CSV table of C-alpha atoms in Angstrom, one decimal:
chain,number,residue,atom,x,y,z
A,11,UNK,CA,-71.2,-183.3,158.7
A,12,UNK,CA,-68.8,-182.1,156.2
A,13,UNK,CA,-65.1,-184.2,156.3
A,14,UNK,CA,-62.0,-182.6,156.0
A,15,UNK,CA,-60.0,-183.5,153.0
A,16,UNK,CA,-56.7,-185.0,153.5
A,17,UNK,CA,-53.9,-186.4,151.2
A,18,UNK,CA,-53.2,-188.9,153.8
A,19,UNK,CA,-55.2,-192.0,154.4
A,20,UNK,CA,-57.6,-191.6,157.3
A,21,UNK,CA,-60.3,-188.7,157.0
A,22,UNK,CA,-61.9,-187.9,160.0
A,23,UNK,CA,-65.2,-185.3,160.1
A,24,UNK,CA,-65.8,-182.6,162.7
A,25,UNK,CA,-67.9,-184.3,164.7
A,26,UNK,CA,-65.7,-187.1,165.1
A,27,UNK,CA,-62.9,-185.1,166.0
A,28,UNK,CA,-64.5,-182.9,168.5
A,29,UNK,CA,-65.7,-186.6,170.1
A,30,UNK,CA,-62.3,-188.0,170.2
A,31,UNK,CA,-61.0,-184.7,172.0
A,32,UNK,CA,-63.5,-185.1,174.6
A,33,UNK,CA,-61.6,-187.5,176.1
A,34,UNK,CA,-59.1,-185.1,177.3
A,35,UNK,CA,-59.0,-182.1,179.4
A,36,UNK,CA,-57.2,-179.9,177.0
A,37,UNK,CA,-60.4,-177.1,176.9
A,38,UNK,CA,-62.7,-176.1,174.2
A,39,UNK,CA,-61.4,-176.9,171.1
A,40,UNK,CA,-61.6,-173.1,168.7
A,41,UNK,CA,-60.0,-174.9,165.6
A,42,UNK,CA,-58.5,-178.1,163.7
A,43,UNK,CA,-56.9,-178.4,160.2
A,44,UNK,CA,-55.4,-181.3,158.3
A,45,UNK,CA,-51.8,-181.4,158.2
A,46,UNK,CA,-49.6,-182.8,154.9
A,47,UNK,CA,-46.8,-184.6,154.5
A,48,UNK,CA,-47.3,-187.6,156.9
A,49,UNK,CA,-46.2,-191.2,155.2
A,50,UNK,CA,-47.8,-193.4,158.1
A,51,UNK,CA,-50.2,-191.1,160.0
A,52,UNK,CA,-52.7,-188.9,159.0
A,53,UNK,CA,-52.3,-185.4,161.6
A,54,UNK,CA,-54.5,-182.6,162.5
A,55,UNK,CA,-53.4,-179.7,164.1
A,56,UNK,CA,-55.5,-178.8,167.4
A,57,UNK,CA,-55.8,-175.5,169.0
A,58,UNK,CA,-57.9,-175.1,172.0
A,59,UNK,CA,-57.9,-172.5,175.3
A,60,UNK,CA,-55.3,-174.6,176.5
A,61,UNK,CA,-53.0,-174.7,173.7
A,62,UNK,CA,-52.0,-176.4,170.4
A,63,UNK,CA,-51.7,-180.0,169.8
A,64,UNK,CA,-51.1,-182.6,167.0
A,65,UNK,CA,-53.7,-185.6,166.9
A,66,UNK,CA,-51.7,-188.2,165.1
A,67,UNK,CA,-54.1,-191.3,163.9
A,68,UNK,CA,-52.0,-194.0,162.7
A,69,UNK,CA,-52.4,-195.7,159.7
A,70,UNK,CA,-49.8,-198.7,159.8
A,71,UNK,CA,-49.5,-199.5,163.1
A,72,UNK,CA,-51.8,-201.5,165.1
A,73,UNK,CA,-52.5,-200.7,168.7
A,74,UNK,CA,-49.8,-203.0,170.5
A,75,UNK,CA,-47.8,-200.5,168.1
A,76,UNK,CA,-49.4,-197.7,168.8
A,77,UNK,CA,-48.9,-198.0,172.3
A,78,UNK,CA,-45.4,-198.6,172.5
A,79,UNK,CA,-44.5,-195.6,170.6
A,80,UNK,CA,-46.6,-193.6,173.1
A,81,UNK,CA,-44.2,-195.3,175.7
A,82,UNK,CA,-41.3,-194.6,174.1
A,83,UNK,CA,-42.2,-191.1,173.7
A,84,UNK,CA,-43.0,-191.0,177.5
A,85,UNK,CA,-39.3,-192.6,178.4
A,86,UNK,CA,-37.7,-189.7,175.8
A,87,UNK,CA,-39.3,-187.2,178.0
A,88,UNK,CA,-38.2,-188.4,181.0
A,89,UNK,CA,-35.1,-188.5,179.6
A,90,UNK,CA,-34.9,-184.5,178.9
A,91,UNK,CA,-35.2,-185.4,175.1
A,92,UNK,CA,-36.1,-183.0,172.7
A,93,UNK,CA,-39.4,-184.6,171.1
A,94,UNK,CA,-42.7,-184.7,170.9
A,95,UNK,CA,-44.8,-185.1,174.6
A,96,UNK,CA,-47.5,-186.9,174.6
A,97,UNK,CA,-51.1,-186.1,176.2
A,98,UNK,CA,-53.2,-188.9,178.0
A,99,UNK,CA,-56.6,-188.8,178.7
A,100,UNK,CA,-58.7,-188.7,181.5
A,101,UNK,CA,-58.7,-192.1,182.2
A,102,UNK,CA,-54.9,-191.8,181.6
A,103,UNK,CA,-54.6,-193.6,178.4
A,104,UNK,CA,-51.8,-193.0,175.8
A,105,UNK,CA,-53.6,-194.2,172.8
A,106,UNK,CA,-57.4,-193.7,171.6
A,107,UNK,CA,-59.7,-195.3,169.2
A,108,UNK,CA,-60.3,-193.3,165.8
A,109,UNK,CA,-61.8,-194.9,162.9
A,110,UNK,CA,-60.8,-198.8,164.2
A,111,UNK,CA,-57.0,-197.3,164.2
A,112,UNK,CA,-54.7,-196.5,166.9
A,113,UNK,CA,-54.2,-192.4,167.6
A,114,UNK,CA,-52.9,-190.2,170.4
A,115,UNK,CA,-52.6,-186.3,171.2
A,116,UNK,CA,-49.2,-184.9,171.5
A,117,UNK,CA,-48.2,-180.9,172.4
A,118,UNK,CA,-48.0,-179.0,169.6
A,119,UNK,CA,-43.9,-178.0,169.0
A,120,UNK,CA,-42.9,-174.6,167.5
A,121,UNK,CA,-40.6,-174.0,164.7
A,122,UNK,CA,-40.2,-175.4,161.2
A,123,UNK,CA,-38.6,-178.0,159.3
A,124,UNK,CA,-36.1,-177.2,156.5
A,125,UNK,CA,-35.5,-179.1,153.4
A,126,UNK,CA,-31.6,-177.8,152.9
A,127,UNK,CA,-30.1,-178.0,156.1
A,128,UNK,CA,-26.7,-176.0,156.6
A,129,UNK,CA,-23.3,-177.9,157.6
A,130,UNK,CA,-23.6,-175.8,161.0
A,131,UNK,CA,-27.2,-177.4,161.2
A,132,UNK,CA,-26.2,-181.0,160.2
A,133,UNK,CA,-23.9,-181.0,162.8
A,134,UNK,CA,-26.3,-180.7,165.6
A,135,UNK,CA,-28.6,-182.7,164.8
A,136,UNK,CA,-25.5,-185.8,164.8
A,137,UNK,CA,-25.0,-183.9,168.6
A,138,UNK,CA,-28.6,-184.7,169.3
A,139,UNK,CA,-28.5,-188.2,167.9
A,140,UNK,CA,-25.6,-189.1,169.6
A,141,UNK,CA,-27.4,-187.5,173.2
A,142,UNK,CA,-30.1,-190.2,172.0
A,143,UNK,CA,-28.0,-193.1,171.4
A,144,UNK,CA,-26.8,-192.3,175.0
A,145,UNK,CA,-30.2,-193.1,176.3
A,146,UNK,CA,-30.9,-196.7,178.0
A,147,UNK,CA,-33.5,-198.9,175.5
A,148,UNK,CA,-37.2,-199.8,176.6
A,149,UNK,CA,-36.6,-204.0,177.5
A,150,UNK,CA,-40.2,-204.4,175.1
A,151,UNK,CA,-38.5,-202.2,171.7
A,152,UNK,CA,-38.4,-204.3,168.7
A,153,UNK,CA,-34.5,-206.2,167.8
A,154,UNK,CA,-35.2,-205.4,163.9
A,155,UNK,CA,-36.0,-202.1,162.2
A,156,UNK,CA,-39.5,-202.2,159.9
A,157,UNK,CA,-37.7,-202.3,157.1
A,158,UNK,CA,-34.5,-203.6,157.5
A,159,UNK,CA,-32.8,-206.7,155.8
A,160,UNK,CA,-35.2,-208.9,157.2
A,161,UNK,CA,-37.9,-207.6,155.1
A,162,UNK,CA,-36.6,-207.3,152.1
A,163,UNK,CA,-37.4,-210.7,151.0
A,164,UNK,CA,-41.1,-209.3,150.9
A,165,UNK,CA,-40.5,-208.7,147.1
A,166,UNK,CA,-38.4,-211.9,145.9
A,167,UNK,CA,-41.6,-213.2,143.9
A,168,UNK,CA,-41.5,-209.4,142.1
A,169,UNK,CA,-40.2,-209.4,138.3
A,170,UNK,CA,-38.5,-205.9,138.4
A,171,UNK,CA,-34.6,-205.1,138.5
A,172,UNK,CA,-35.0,-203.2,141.4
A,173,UNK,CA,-35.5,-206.3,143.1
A,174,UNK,CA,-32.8,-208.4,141.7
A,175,UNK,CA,-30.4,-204.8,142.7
A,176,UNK,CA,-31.5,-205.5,146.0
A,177,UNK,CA,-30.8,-208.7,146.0
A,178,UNK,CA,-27.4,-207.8,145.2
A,179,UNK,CA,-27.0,-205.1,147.9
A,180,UNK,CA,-28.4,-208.1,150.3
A,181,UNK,CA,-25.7,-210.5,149.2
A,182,UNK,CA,-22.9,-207.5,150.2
A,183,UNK,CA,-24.4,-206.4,153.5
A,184,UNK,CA,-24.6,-210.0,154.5
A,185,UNK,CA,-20.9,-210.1,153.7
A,186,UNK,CA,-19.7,-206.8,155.1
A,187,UNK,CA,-21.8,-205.8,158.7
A,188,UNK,CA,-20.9,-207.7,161.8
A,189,UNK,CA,-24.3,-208.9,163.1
A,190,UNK,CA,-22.8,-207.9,166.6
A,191,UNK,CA,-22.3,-204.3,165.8
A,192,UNK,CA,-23.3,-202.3,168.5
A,193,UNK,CA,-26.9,-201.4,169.2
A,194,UNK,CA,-28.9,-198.7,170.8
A,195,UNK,CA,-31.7,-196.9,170.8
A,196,UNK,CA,-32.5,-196.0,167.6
A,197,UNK,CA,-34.8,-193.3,166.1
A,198,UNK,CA,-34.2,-194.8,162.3
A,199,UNK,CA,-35.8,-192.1,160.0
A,200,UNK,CA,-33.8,-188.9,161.0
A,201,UNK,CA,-34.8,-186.9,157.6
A,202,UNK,CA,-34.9,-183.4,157.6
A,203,UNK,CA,-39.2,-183.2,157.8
A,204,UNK,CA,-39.0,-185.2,161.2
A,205,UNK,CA,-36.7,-182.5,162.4
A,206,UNK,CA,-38.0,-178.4,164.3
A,207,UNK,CA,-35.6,-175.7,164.2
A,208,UNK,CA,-35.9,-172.9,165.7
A,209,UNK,CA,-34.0,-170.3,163.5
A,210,UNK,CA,-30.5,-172.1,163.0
A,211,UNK,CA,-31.4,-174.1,166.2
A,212,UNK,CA,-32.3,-177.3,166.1
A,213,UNK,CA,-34.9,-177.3,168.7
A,214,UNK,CA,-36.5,-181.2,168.2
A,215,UNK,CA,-36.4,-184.6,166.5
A,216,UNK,CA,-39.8,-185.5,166.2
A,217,UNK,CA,-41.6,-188.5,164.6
A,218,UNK,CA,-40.4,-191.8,166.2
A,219,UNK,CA,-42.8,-194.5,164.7
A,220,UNK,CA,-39.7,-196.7,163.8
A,221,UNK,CA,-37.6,-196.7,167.2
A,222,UNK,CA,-36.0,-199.8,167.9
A,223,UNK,CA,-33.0,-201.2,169.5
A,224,UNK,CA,-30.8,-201.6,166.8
A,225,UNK,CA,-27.9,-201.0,165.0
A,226,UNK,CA,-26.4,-197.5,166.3
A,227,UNK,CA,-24.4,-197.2,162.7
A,228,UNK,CA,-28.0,-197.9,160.8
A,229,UNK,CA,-29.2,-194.9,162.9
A,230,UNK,CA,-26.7,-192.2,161.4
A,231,UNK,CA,-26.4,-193.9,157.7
A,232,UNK,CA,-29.9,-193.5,157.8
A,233,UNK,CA,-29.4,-190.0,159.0
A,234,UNK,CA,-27.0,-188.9,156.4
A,235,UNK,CA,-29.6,-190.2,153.5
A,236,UNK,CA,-32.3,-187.8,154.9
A,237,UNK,CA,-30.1,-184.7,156.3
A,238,UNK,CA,-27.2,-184.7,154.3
A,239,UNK,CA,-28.4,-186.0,150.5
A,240,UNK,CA,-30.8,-184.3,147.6
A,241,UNK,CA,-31.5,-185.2,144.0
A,242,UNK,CA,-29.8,-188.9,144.3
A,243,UNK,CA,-26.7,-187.1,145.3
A,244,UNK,CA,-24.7,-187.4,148.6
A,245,UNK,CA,-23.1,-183.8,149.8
A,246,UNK,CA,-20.2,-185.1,151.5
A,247,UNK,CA,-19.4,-181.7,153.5
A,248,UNK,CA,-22.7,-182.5,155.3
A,249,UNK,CA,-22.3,-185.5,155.8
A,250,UNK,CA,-18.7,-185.1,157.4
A,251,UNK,CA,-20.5,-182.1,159.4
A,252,UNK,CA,-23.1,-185.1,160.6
A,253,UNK,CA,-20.2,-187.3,161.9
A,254,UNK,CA,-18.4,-184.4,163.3
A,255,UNK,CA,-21.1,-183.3,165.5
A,256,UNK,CA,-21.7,-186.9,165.9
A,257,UNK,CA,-18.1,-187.7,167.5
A,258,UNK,CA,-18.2,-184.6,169.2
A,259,UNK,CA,-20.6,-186.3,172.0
A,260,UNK,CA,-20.4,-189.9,171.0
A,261,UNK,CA,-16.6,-190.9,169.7
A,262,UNK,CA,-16.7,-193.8,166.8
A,263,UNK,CA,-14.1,-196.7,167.4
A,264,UNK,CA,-11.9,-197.8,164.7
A,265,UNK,CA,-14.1,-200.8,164.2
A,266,UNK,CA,-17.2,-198.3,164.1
A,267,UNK,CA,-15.2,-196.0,161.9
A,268,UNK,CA,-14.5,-199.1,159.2
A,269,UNK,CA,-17.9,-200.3,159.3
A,270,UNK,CA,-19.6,-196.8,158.7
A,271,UNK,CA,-19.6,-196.9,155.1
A,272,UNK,CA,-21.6,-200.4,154.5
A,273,UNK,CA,-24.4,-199.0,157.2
A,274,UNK,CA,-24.8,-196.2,154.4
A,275,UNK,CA,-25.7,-198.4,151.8
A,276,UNK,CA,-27.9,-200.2,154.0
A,277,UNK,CA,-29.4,-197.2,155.0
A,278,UNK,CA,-30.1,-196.0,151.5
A,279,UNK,CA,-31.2,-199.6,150.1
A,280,UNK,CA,-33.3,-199.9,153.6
A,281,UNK,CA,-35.4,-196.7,151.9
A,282,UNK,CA,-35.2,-197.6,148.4
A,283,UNK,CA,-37.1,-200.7,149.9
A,284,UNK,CA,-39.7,-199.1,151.1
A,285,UNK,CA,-40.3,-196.7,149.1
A,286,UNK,CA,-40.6,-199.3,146.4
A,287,UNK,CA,-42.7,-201.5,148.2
A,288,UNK,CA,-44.9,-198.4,149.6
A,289,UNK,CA,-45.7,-197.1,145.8
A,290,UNK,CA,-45.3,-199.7,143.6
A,291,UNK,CA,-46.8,-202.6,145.9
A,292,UNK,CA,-48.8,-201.2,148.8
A,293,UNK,CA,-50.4,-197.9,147.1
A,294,UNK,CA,-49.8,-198.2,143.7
A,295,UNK,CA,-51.0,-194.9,141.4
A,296,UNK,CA,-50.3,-191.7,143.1
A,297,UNK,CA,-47.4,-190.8,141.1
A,298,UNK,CA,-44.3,-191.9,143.3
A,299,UNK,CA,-44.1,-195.5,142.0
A,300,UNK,CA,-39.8,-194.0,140.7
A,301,UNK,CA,-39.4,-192.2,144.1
A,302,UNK,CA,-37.2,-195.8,145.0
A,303,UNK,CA,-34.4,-194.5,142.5
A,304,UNK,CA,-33.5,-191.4,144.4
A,305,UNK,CA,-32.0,-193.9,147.4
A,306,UNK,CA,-30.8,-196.7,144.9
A,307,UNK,CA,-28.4,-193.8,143.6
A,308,UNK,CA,-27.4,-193.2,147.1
A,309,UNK,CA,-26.7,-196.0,147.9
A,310,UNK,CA,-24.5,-196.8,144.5
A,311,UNK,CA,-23.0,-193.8,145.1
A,312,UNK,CA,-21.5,-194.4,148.5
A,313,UNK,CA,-21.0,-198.3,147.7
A,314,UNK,CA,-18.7,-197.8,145.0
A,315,UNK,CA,-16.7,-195.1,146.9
A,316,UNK,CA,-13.0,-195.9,147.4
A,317,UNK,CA,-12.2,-197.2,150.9
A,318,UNK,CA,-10.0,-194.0,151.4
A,319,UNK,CA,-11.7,-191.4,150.1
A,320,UNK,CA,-14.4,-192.0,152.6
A,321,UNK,CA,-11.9,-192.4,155.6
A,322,UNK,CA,-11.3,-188.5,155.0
A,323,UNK,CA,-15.0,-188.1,156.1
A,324,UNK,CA,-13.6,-188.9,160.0
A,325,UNK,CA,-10.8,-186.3,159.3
């Protein structure tokens, strides 16, 4: 049978999707197409009698994985969030088999992401990611983000000056965040392609393969790299927007307020890490392998910020 071509990793025929949706009750299937853009699942869009849906097969996350993002997704609903909801089968499973990796159906979500995102638009989503850090943890959520601090010793054997810059950006994190800074749950990659709007609405935060229970300031440094930044450039009117909307729901302490600044370079060296370690390491050759610098210049931009010129940001 003839297999759909994809730019992601996992190609999946006809025949071997139409099998897979057999295990649901979602109706005759009329269509299914690829979907771009996905950096850690491969997606096809679903329509059937029933509806549309989004078969996610996941390509670096093994089932244990698999399954509690399903969960966490399931506890989100519950929870009135605005996310993806997931479909179980009819043996009332969460997460399938597709090709020896993890995958699972979720409800297809109008609207559309957009790459420039308005102040006015910023500032809901820090509403809505304020409403989530509101939300009580799973008990079974990982302690650490994927690639957090912890990880970045993964590259220490690497000859490359982006590794001996991130060694330096570990020696000042190490100094400057309070290992007991407050933690929540966190989505962790709030970029502006994991977000739906609906016009000037924002209508959903999708895509939470990295939740965790951790720090609630990595959450919204992590936000500002992927809402409120373009061309290696913070746009600080956004990113004050972010905060704003952000306090609006969810008031930052002093202490909060102090450490804010050092959570942005962590959040930009965090992806600078990966992005590093995902082009030059783990898929070398498809043209991204300088994609890291974007985020290193982030995260020098906000690091060598005066103290008080970032305070205005809370103004």
């Amino acid at each position: 049978m003839r297999e759909i071509p994809m730019a992601e990793y996992t190609i999946l025929s006809n025949d071997e999707i139409e099998s897979l949706l057999a295990q649901y009750t979602i109706g005759k299937a009329f269509s299914h197409e690829p979907l771009k853009g996905g950096q850690a699942n491969s997606s096809y869009k679903i329509t059937t009698e029933t509806g549309e849906y989004i078969l996610a097969v996941c390509d670096e996350k093994n089932e244990v994985e698999a399954e509690r993002l399903a969960k966490v997704l399931v506890h989100l609903e519950s929870q009135g969030f605005p996310t993806s909801r997931v479909v179980k089968t009819t043996k009332g499973s969460s997460v399938i088999n597709a090709k020896d990796k993890p995958a699972y159906l979720k409800k297809y979500m109008a609207g559309e992401t957009r790459r420039r995102l308005s102040p006015g638009m910023v500032y809901q989503v820090g509403q809505t990611m304020a409403d989530l850090h509101a939300i009580p943890p799973l008990a079974d959520l990982p302690d650490q983000f994927p690639y957090g601090r912890q990880a970045f010793g993964e590259l220490a054997d690497i000859r490359h000056e982006f590794v001996q810059w991130l060694a330096l950006k570990q020696e000042f994190l190490a100094e400057t965040i309070d290992p007991l800074s407050k933690r929540r749950l966190i989505h962790g990659d709030i970029y502006w392609d994991n977000l739906l709007f609906e016009g000037e609405r924002l209508a959903a935060i999708l895509d939470f393969e990295e939740a965790c229970c951790y720090y609630q300031l990595f959450d919204i440094g992590m936000c500002t790299v992927g809402c409120c930044a373009s061309d290696g450039r913070f746009d600080f009117e956004k990113v004050k927007a972010l905060l704003g909307g952000y306090q609006q729901r969810r008031p930052l302490d002093i202490r909060q307020r102090s450490e804010m600044q050092a959570f942005m370079v962590y959040a930009a060296a965090a992806g600078a890490f990966w992005r590093f370690r995902q082009y030059n390491v783990r898929h070398p050759g498809t043209g991204l392998a300088q994609s890291y610098l974007e985020l290193s210049s982030l995260a020098d931009q906000v690091h060598h910020m005066p103290m008080a010129d970032f305070n205005q940001l809370f103004d």
